[in-house]
């Protein structure tokens, strides 16, 4: 399995559009890994996780072809993960007959919005994803787990299993509810790669829907303790917010000694067994 992190920022991006904080100014000056677009991932060039407002620029940057995707799945309906107006370009009159053939998967809120907000949405193939259920999606078993992120909908983190490796994409996770921890502790096989939310960075925040650096380490340790994550599994952070006060350079200083790798836009990870 090959995982590419197309974007690794929270909803505002880094540098944020209208911000001149130290993190944003540093990113403008330094560039490189300090520049972050809205979070999404691509598995084996075939399974796209989330489609946010920076998707087109990410495609151009990495010279990707979206017509090669088999399925696009959404973790939840927040704007930085579910840019619904971009989906209109899958429909007439915007295509000339050579467009993508992928299906769209998401929770009931995502599917309702597609059906109600997009003209000709009946032309799209959709399927439902929900917490603690496993679906066969292309070449993968895809299992949703409940994130501690939203009360109004079933916000998902996703376990992707190709029969050889298991990848948990856990952005917008918050601290998982007890039902999720129970589900993870009962899994038959551990996770080989964890990509996990680190929105709050070095700043303690009252909003419970994201994690800070300390909570990332606590979550990693608990996953290992309950057998859901191998001690030598790779752990990578994503969904970084400029308000978290940490540049990529600073995150590297904090996390790498703890065995965690700060993710960055365009990062590629190969899992081989």
PDB file of C-alpha atoms in Angstrom:
ATOM      1  CA  UNK A   1       0.000   0.000   0.000  1.00  0.00           C
ATOM      2  CA  UNK A   2       1.218   3.473  -0.880  1.00  0.00           C
ATOM      3  CA  UNK A   3      -0.232   6.501   0.876  1.00  0.00           C
ATOM      4  CA  UNK A   4       0.266  10.054  -0.336  1.00  0.00           C
ATOM      5  CA  UNK A   5      -0.692  12.978   1.912  1.00  0.00           C
ATOM      6  CA  UNK A   6      -1.946  15.565  -0.538  1.00  0.00           C
ATOM      7  CA  UNK A   7      -2.647  18.159   2.158  1.00  0.00           C
ATOM      8  CA  UNK A   8      -1.836  18.387   5.869  1.00  0.00           C
ATOM      9  CA  UNK A   9      -3.438  21.602   7.142  1.00  0.00           C
ATOM     10  CA  UNK A  10      -6.555  22.403   9.092  1.00  0.00           C
ATOM     11  CA  UNK A  11      -9.393  24.410   7.586  1.00  0.00           C
ATOM     12  CA  UNK A  12      -7.535  27.707   7.048  1.00  0.00           C
ATOM     13  CA  UNK A  13      -4.358  26.335   5.433  1.00  0.00           C
ATOM     14  CA  UNK A  14      -0.819  27.475   6.289  1.00  0.00           C
ATOM     15  CA  UNK A  15      -0.152  30.270   5.665  1.00  0.00           C
ATOM     16  CA  UNK A  16      -3.784  31.101   6.275  1.00  0.00           C
ATOM     17  CA  UNK A  17      -5.437  33.393   3.771  1.00  0.00           C
ATOM     18  CA  UNK A  18      -5.983  36.352   6.086  1.00  0.00           C
ATOM     19  CA  UNK A  19      -3.377  35.782   8.814  1.00  0.00           C
ATOM     20  CA  UNK A  20       0.024  37.236   9.636  1.00  0.00           C
ATOM     21  CA  UNK A  21       0.834  35.256  12.791  1.00  0.00           C
ATOM     22  CA  UNK A  22       4.368  33.982  13.329  1.00  0.00           C
ATOM     23  CA  UNK A  23       3.584  30.550  11.875  1.00  0.00           C
ATOM     24  CA  UNK A  24       1.995  31.999   8.736  1.00  0.00           C
ATOM     25  CA  UNK A  25       4.739  34.581   8.199  1.00  0.00           C
ATOM     26  CA  UNK A  26       7.398  31.891   8.649  1.00  0.00           C
ATOM     27  CA  UNK A  27       5.670  29.698   6.057  1.00  0.00           C
ATOM     28  CA  UNK A  28       5.544  32.568   3.557  1.00  0.00           C
ATOM     29  CA  UNK A  29       9.243  33.255   4.027  1.00  0.00           C
ATOM     30  CA  UNK A  30      10.548  29.680   4.103  1.00  0.00           C
ATOM     31  CA  UNK A  31       8.122  27.753   1.884  1.00  0.00           C
ATOM     32  CA  UNK A  32       8.761  24.040   1.391  1.00  0.00           C
ATOM     33  CA  UNK A  33       7.258  21.789   4.050  1.00  0.00           C
ATOM     34  CA  UNK A  34       5.976  24.828   5.956  1.00  0.00           C
ATOM     35  CA  UNK A  35       3.303  25.355   3.259  1.00  0.00           C
ATOM     36  CA  UNK A  36       0.197  23.297   3.998  1.00  0.00           C
ATOM     37  CA  UNK A  37      -2.994  22.870   1.982  1.00  0.00           C
ATOM     38  CA  UNK A  38      -6.251  21.433   3.292  1.00  0.00           C
ATOM     39  CA  UNK A  39      -5.965  17.815   4.456  1.00  0.00           C
ATOM     40  CA  UNK A  40      -6.601  14.839   2.197  1.00  0.00           C
ATOM     41  CA  UNK A  41      -4.928  11.575   1.216  1.00  0.00           C
ATOM     42  CA  UNK A  42      -4.625   9.236  -1.763  1.00  0.00           C
ATOM     43  CA  UNK A  43      -4.119   5.472  -1.437  1.00  0.00           C
ATOM     44  CA  UNK A  44      -2.397   3.606  -4.288  1.00  0.00           C
ATOM     45  CA  UNK A  45      -3.450   6.346  -6.690  1.00  0.00           C
ATOM     46  CA  UNK A  46      -6.950   4.858  -6.578  1.00  0.00           C
ATOM     47  CA  UNK A  47      -8.754   5.675  -3.309  1.00  0.00           C
ATOM     48  CA  UNK A  48      -9.141   9.393  -2.553  1.00  0.00           C
ATOM     49  CA  UNK A  49      -9.947  10.355   1.050  1.00  0.00           C
ATOM     50  CA  UNK A  50     -11.686  13.732   1.282  1.00  0.00           C
ATOM     51  CA  UNK A  51     -11.953  16.286  -1.499  1.00  0.00           C
ATOM     52  CA  UNK A  52     -11.410  19.780  -0.160  1.00  0.00           C
ATOM     53  CA  UNK A  53     -11.118  23.234  -1.736  1.00  0.00           C
ATOM     54  CA  UNK A  54      -7.406  22.781  -2.576  1.00  0.00           C
ATOM     55  CA  UNK A  55      -7.883  19.581  -4.577  1.00  0.00           C
ATOM     56  CA  UNK A  56      -7.254  21.073  -8.016  1.00  0.00           C
ATOM     57  CA  UNK A  57      -4.011  22.739  -6.904  1.00  0.00           C
ATOM     58  CA  UNK A  58      -2.871  19.497  -5.253  1.00  0.00           C
ATOM     59  CA  UNK A  59      -3.544  17.620  -8.499  1.00  0.00           C
ATOM     60  CA  UNK A  60      -1.511  20.127 -10.487  1.00  0.00           C
ATOM     61  CA  UNK A  61       1.323  20.195  -7.938  1.00  0.00           C
ATOM     62  CA  UNK A  62       1.736  16.408  -7.874  1.00  0.00           C
ATOM     63  CA  UNK A  63       0.807  15.865 -11.542  1.00  0.00           C
ATOM     64  CA  UNK A  64      -2.070  13.544 -10.689  1.00  0.00           C
ATOM     65  CA  UNK A  65      -4.961  12.404 -12.852  1.00  0.00           C
ATOM     66  CA  UNK A  66      -8.285  12.300 -11.024  1.00  0.00           C
ATOM     67  CA  UNK A  67      -9.811  10.158 -13.773  1.00  0.00           C
ATOM     68  CA  UNK A  68      -7.634   7.318 -12.444  1.00  0.00           C
ATOM     69  CA  UNK A  69      -9.382   7.319  -9.067  1.00  0.00           C
ATOM     70  CA  UNK A  70     -11.755   4.410  -8.391  1.00  0.00           C
ATOM     71  CA  UNK A  71     -13.528   5.870  -5.365  1.00  0.00           C
ATOM     72  CA  UNK A  72     -13.677   9.121  -3.412  1.00  0.00           C
ATOM     73  CA  UNK A  73     -14.722   8.879   0.236  1.00  0.00           C
ATOM     74  CA  UNK A  74     -15.495  11.648   2.697  1.00  0.00           C
ATOM     75  CA  UNK A  75     -14.831  11.575   6.413  1.00  0.00           C
ATOM     76  CA  UNK A  76     -17.481  14.194   7.224  1.00  0.00           C
ATOM     77  CA  UNK A  77     -19.181  17.271   5.823  1.00  0.00           C
ATOM     78  CA  UNK A  78     -16.964  20.129   7.066  1.00  0.00           C
ATOM     79  CA  UNK A  79     -16.050  22.480   4.212  1.00  0.00           C
ATOM     80  CA  UNK A  80     -12.315  21.744   4.266  1.00  0.00           C
ATOM     81  CA  UNK A  81     -13.021  18.036   3.713  1.00  0.00           C
ATOM     82  CA  UNK A  82     -16.153  18.142   1.566  1.00  0.00           C
ATOM     83  CA  UNK A  83     -16.020  20.827  -1.128  1.00  0.00           C
ATOM     84  CA  UNK A  84     -19.408  19.935  -2.535  1.00  0.00           C
ATOM     85  CA  UNK A  85     -19.444  22.605  -5.270  1.00  0.00           C
ATOM     86  CA  UNK A  86     -16.376  20.958  -6.840  1.00  0.00           C
ATOM     87  CA  UNK A  87     -18.485  17.852  -7.464  1.00  0.00           C
ATOM     88  CA  UNK A  88     -20.644  19.719  -9.979  1.00  0.00           C
ATOM     89  CA  UNK A  89     -17.769  19.304 -12.440  1.00  0.00           C
ATOM     90  CA  UNK A  90     -18.506  15.568 -12.530  1.00  0.00           C
ATOM     91  CA  UNK A  91     -21.828  16.406 -14.179  1.00  0.00           C
ATOM     92  CA  UNK A  92     -23.103  17.911 -17.455  1.00  0.00           C
ATOM     93  CA  UNK A  93     -22.410  20.360 -18.964  1.00  0.00           C
ATOM     94  CA  UNK A  94     -18.860  20.339 -17.570  1.00  0.00           C
ATOM     95  CA  UNK A  95     -17.702  16.989 -19.006  1.00  0.00           C
ATOM     96  CA  UNK A  96     -17.178  15.961 -22.612  1.00  0.00           C
ATOM     97  CA  UNK A  97     -17.632  12.240 -22.026  1.00  0.00           C
ATOM     98  CA  UNK A  98     -14.111  11.502 -20.806  1.00  0.00           C
ATOM     99  CA  UNK A  99     -14.525  12.255 -17.116  1.00  0.00           C
ATOM    100  CA  UNK A 100     -13.988  10.221 -13.933  1.00  0.00           C
ATOM    101  CA  UNK A 101     -16.022   7.109 -13.273  1.00  0.00           C
ATOM    102  CA  UNK A 102     -15.445   6.945  -9.516  1.00  0.00           C
ATOM    103  CA  UNK A 103     -18.158   6.499  -6.917  1.00  0.00           C
ATOM    104  CA  UNK A 104     -18.631   8.774  -3.905  1.00  0.00           C
ATOM    105  CA  UNK A 105     -18.876   7.452  -0.353  1.00  0.00           C
ATOM    106  CA  UNK A 106     -19.758   9.187   2.876  1.00  0.00           C
ATOM    107  CA  UNK A 107     -22.027   9.302   5.885  1.00  0.00           C
ATOM    108  CA  UNK A 108     -25.750  10.037   5.649  1.00  0.00           C
ATOM    109  CA  UNK A 109     -25.233  13.811   5.958  1.00  0.00           C
ATOM    110  CA  UNK A 110     -22.742  13.857   3.080  1.00  0.00           C
ATOM    111  CA  UNK A 111     -25.009  11.747   0.864  1.00  0.00           C
ATOM    112  CA  UNK A 112     -28.066  13.857   1.674  1.00  0.00           C
ATOM    113  CA  UNK A 113     -26.234  17.032   0.723  1.00  0.00           C
ATOM    114  CA  UNK A 114     -25.062  15.520  -2.569  1.00  0.00           C
ATOM    115  CA  UNK A 115     -28.624  14.490  -3.415  1.00  0.00           C
ATOM    116  CA  UNK A 116     -30.214  17.772  -2.386  1.00  0.00           C
ATOM    117  CA  UNK A 117     -27.636  20.370  -3.458  1.00  0.00           C
ATOM    118  CA  UNK A 118     -26.330  19.066  -6.791  1.00  0.00           C
ATOM    119  CA  UNK A 119     -28.473  19.213  -9.890  1.00  0.00           C
ATOM    120  CA  UNK A 120     -28.452  15.868 -11.766  1.00  0.00           C
ATOM    121  CA  UNK A 121     -26.961  14.130  -8.715  1.00  0.00           C
ATOM    122  CA  UNK A 122     -28.860  11.010  -9.778  1.00  0.00           C
ATOM    123  CA  UNK A 123     -26.120  10.541 -12.376  1.00  0.00           C
ATOM    124  CA  UNK A 124     -23.554  10.002  -9.609  1.00  0.00           C
ATOM    125  CA  UNK A 125     -22.848   6.645  -7.955  1.00  0.00           C
ATOM    126  CA  UNK A 126     -22.860   6.920  -4.167  1.00  0.00           C
ATOM    127  CA  UNK A 127     -22.576   4.579  -1.200  1.00  0.00           C
ATOM    128  CA  UNK A 128     -22.968   5.014   2.547  1.00  0.00           C
ATOM    129  CA  UNK A 129     -20.244   4.677   5.156  1.00  0.00           C
ATOM    130  CA  UNK A 130     -20.927   4.506   8.877  1.00  0.00           C
ATOM    131  CA  UNK A 131     -19.134   3.916  12.133  1.00  0.00           C
ATOM    132  CA  UNK A 132     -18.105   0.351  12.982  1.00  0.00           C
ATOM    133  CA  UNK A 133     -19.241  -1.027   9.623  1.00  0.00           C
ATOM    134  CA  UNK A 134     -16.929  -2.473   6.985  1.00  0.00           C
ATOM    135  CA  UNK A 135     -17.554  -1.990   3.253  1.00  0.00           C
ATOM    136  CA  UNK A 136     -15.729  -3.408   0.269  1.00  0.00           C
ATOM    137  CA  UNK A 137     -14.578  -0.338  -1.633  1.00  0.00           C
ATOM    138  CA  UNK A 138     -12.542  -1.138  -4.732  1.00  0.00           C
ATOM    139  CA  UNK A 139      -9.591  -3.263  -3.618  1.00  0.00           C
ATOM    140  CA  UNK A 140      -9.994  -2.405   0.063  1.00  0.00           C
ATOM    141  CA  UNK A 141     -12.003  -3.250   3.132  1.00  0.00           C
ATOM    142  CA  UNK A 142     -12.945   0.173   4.468  1.00  0.00           C
ATOM    143  CA  UNK A 143     -14.046   0.438   8.092  1.00  0.00           C
ATOM    144  CA  UNK A 144     -15.373   3.610   9.655  1.00  0.00           C
ATOM    145  CA  UNK A 145     -14.764   4.409  13.305  1.00  0.00           C
ATOM    146  CA  UNK A 146     -16.534   7.172  15.195  1.00  0.00           C
ATOM    147  CA  UNK A 147     -14.444  10.318  15.655  1.00  0.00           C
ATOM    148  CA  UNK A 148     -14.874  12.588  18.663  1.00  0.00           C
ATOM    149  CA  UNK A 149     -15.383  15.556  16.360  1.00  0.00           C
ATOM    150  CA  UNK A 150     -19.038  16.384  15.649  1.00  0.00           C
ATOM    151  CA  UNK A 151     -22.275  15.786  17.494  1.00  0.00           C
ATOM    152  CA  UNK A 152     -24.519  16.546  14.537  1.00  0.00           C
ATOM    153  CA  UNK A 153     -23.270  13.724  12.315  1.00  0.00           C
ATOM    154  CA  UNK A 154     -21.330  10.477  12.217  1.00  0.00           C
ATOM    155  CA  UNK A 155     -17.857  11.954  11.629  1.00  0.00           C
ATOM    156  CA  UNK A 156     -15.560   9.145  10.545  1.00  0.00           C
ATOM    157  CA  UNK A 157     -11.969   8.092  10.792  1.00  0.00           C
ATOM    158  CA  UNK A 158     -11.200   5.351   8.288  1.00  0.00           C
ATOM    159  CA  UNK A 159      -9.303   2.061   8.430  1.00  0.00           C
ATOM    160  CA  UNK A 160      -8.100   0.998   4.988  1.00  0.00           C
ATOM    161  CA  UNK A 161      -7.151  -2.689   4.682  1.00  0.00           C
ATOM    162  CA  UNK A 162      -5.756  -4.151   1.430  1.00  0.00           C
ATOM    163  CA  UNK A 163      -5.307  -7.638   2.871  1.00  0.00           C
ATOM    164  CA  UNK A 164      -1.621  -7.045   3.585  1.00  0.00           C
ATOM    165  CA  UNK A 165      -1.465  -3.734   5.467  1.00  0.00           C
ATOM    166  CA  UNK A 166      -3.836  -1.639   7.573  1.00  0.00           C
ATOM    167  CA  UNK A 167      -3.860   2.157   7.490  1.00  0.00           C
ATOM    168  CA  UNK A 168      -5.861   4.347   9.882  1.00  0.00           C
ATOM    169  CA  UNK A 169      -6.590   7.843   8.591  1.00  0.00           C
ATOM    170  CA  UNK A 170      -7.603   9.780  11.686  1.00  0.00           C
ATOM    171  CA  UNK A 171      -8.015  13.437  10.880  1.00  0.00           C
ATOM    172  CA  UNK A 172     -10.543  15.568  12.822  1.00  0.00           C
ATOM    173  CA  UNK A 173     -10.488  12.835  15.421  1.00  0.00           C
ATOM    174  CA  UNK A 174     -10.693  14.509  18.802  1.00  0.00           C
ATOM    175  CA  UNK A 175     -10.295  12.101  21.701  1.00  0.00           C
ATOM    176  CA  UNK A 176     -12.171   8.999  20.598  1.00  0.00           C
ATOM    177  CA  UNK A 177     -15.366   8.082  22.456  1.00  0.00           C
ATOM    178  CA  UNK A 178     -15.359   4.922  24.539  1.00  0.00           C
ATOM    179  CA  UNK A 179     -17.189   2.939  21.834  1.00  0.00           C
ATOM    180  CA  UNK A 180     -14.338   3.636  19.432  1.00  0.00           C
ATOM    181  CA  UNK A 181     -11.642   2.625  21.895  1.00  0.00           C
ATOM    182  CA  UNK A 182     -13.578  -0.584  22.582  1.00  0.00           C
ATOM    183  CA  UNK A 183     -13.846  -1.316  18.861  1.00  0.00           C
ATOM    184  CA  UNK A 184     -10.141  -0.671  18.298  1.00  0.00           C
ATOM    185  CA  UNK A 185      -9.145  -2.932  21.201  1.00  0.00           C
ATOM    186  CA  UNK A 186     -11.152  -5.798  19.690  1.00  0.00           C
ATOM    187  CA  UNK A 187      -9.638  -5.646  16.201  1.00  0.00           C
ATOM    188  CA  UNK A 188      -8.189  -8.886  14.872  1.00  0.00           C
ATOM    189  CA  UNK A 189      -5.018  -7.228  13.556  1.00  0.00           C
ATOM    190  CA  UNK A 190      -3.149  -4.039  14.538  1.00  0.00           C
ATOM    191  CA  UNK A 191      -2.683  -0.868  12.493  1.00  0.00           C
ATOM    192  CA  UNK A 192       0.502  -0.628  10.414  1.00  0.00           C
ATOM    193  CA  UNK A 193       0.267   3.122   9.695  1.00  0.00           C
ATOM    194  CA  UNK A 194      -1.490   5.795  11.743  1.00  0.00           C
ATOM    195  CA  UNK A 195      -2.021   9.257  10.273  1.00  0.00           C
ATOM    196  CA  UNK A 196      -3.471  11.365  13.076  1.00  0.00           C
ATOM    197  CA  UNK A 197      -4.825  14.853  13.715  1.00  0.00           C
ATOM    198  CA  UNK A 198      -2.499  17.344  15.429  1.00  0.00           C
ATOM    199  CA  UNK A 199      -4.469  20.539  14.878  1.00  0.00           C
ATOM    200  CA  UNK A 200      -3.835  22.208  18.211  1.00  0.00           C
ATOM    201  CA  UNK A 201      -0.067  21.732  18.083  1.00  0.00           C
ATOM    202  CA  UNK A 202       1.534  23.270  21.150  1.00  0.00           C
ATOM    203  CA  UNK A 203      -1.580  25.188  22.256  1.00  0.00           C
ATOM    204  CA  UNK A 204      -4.136  23.789  24.686  1.00  0.00           C
ATOM    205  CA  UNK A 205      -7.599  24.420  23.274  1.00  0.00           C
ATOM    206  CA  UNK A 206     -11.011  23.958  24.854  1.00  0.00           C
ATOM    207  CA  UNK A 207     -12.513  22.667  21.596  1.00  0.00           C
ATOM    208  CA  UNK A 208     -12.505  18.852  21.946  1.00  0.00           C
ATOM    209  CA  UNK A 209     -12.740  17.969  18.251  1.00  0.00           C
ATOM    210  CA  UNK A 210      -8.985  18.031  17.574  1.00  0.00           C
ATOM    211  CA  UNK A 211      -5.743  16.931  19.250  1.00  0.00           C
ATOM    212  CA  UNK A 212      -2.578  18.691  20.398  1.00  0.00           C
ATOM    213  CA  UNK A 213       0.955  17.270  20.475  1.00  0.00           C
ATOM    214  CA  UNK A 214       0.582  15.828  23.962  1.00  0.00           C
ATOM    215  CA  UNK A 215      -2.730  14.167  23.097  1.00  0.00           C
ATOM    216  CA  UNK A 216      -1.254  12.659  19.921  1.00  0.00           C
ATOM    217  CA  UNK A 217       1.400  10.939  22.034  1.00  0.00           C
ATOM    218  CA  UNK A 218      -1.199   9.822  24.565  1.00  0.00           C
ATOM    219  CA  UNK A 219      -3.397   8.373  21.806  1.00  0.00           C
ATOM    220  CA  UNK A 220      -0.423   6.583  20.241  1.00  0.00           C
ATOM    221  CA  UNK A 221       0.582   5.064  23.578  1.00  0.00           C
ATOM    222  CA  UNK A 222      -2.955   3.930  24.366  1.00  0.00           C
ATOM    223  CA  UNK A 223      -3.332   2.320  20.928  1.00  0.00           C
ATOM    224  CA  UNK A 224      -0.130   0.359  21.505  1.00  0.00           C
ATOM    225  CA  UNK A 225      -1.233  -0.633  25.020  1.00  0.00           C
ATOM    226  CA  UNK A 226      -4.562  -2.065  23.817  1.00  0.00           C
ATOM    227  CA  UNK A 227      -2.908  -3.868  20.897  1.00  0.00           C
ATOM    228  CA  UNK A 228      -4.472  -1.767  18.158  1.00  0.00           C
ATOM    229  CA  UNK A 229      -1.116  -0.371  16.990  1.00  0.00           C
ATOM    230  CA  UNK A 230       2.179  -2.224  16.736  1.00  0.00           C
ATOM    231  CA  UNK A 231       5.009  -0.572  18.731  1.00  0.00           C
ATOM    232  CA  UNK A 232       7.008  -0.213  15.513  1.00  0.00           C
ATOM    233  CA  UNK A 233       4.127   1.101  13.386  1.00  0.00           C
ATOM    234  CA  UNK A 234       4.700   4.437  11.691  1.00  0.00           C
ATOM    235  CA  UNK A 235       2.796   7.384  13.202  1.00  0.00           C
ATOM    236  CA  UNK A 236       2.434  10.557  11.114  1.00  0.00           C
ATOM    237  CA  UNK A 237       0.654  13.794  12.008  1.00  0.00           C
ATOM    238  CA  UNK A 238      -1.654  15.829   9.796  1.00  0.00           C
ATOM    239  CA  UNK A 239      -4.365  18.553   9.926  1.00  0.00           C
ATOM    240  CA  UNK A 240      -2.051  21.168  11.429  1.00  0.00           C
ATOM    241  CA  UNK A 241      -3.506  24.564  12.341  1.00  0.00           C
ATOM    242  CA  UNK A 242      -1.526  27.813  12.316  1.00  0.00           C
ATOM    243  CA  UNK A 243      -3.201  28.627  15.639  1.00  0.00           C
ATOM    244  CA  UNK A 244      -1.340  25.663  17.144  1.00  0.00           C
ATOM    245  CA  UNK A 245       1.787  27.814  17.220  1.00  0.00           C
ATOM    246  CA  UNK A 246       4.132  25.236  15.694  1.00  0.00           C
ATOM    247  CA  UNK A 247       6.053  25.396  12.438  1.00  0.00           C
ATOM    248  CA  UNK A 248       6.960  22.145  10.686  1.00  0.00           C
ATOM    249  CA  UNK A 249      10.501  22.648  11.942  1.00  0.00           C
ATOM    250  CA  UNK A 250       9.304  22.956  15.533  1.00  0.00           C
ATOM    251  CA  UNK A 251       6.988  19.946  15.197  1.00  0.00           C
ATOM    252  CA  UNK A 252       9.951  17.898  14.007  1.00  0.00           C
ATOM    253  CA  UNK A 253      11.950  18.911  17.087  1.00  0.00           C
ATOM    254  CA  UNK A 254       9.059  17.956  19.381  1.00  0.00           C
ATOM    255  CA  UNK A 255       7.795  14.774  17.762  1.00  0.00           C
ATOM    256  CA  UNK A 256      10.638  12.916  16.086  1.00  0.00           C
ATOM    257  CA  UNK A 257      12.407  12.128  19.400  1.00  0.00           C
ATOM    258  CA  UNK A 258       9.082  10.560  20.457  1.00  0.00           C
ATOM    259  CA  UNK A 259       8.922   8.343  17.365  1.00  0.00           C
ATOM    260  CA  UNK A 260       6.284  10.401  15.563  1.00  0.00           C
ATOM    261  CA  UNK A 261       6.828  11.968  12.129  1.00  0.00           C
ATOM    262  CA  UNK A 262       5.241  15.337  11.296  1.00  0.00           C
ATOM    263  CA  UNK A 263       3.438  14.935   7.980  1.00  0.00           C
ATOM    264  CA  UNK A 264       3.781  17.406   5.130  1.00  0.00           C
ATOM    265  CA  UNK A 265       2.114  18.066   1.810  1.00  0.00           C
ATOM    266  CA  UNK A 266       3.138  15.554  -0.852  1.00  0.00           C
ATOM    267  CA  UNK A 267       4.571  13.076   1.648  1.00  0.00           C
ATOM    268  CA  UNK A 268       4.579   9.484   0.355  1.00  0.00           C
ATOM    269  CA  UNK A 269       4.557   6.438   2.626  1.00  0.00           C
ATOM    270  CA  UNK A 270       4.989   2.845   1.449  1.00  0.00           C
ATOM    271  CA  UNK A 271       3.798  -0.104   3.512  1.00  0.00           C
ATOM    272  CA  UNK A 272       5.358  -3.435   2.610  1.00  0.00           C
ATOM    273  CA  UNK A 273       5.015  -6.820   4.292  1.00  0.00           C
TER     274      UNK A 273
END
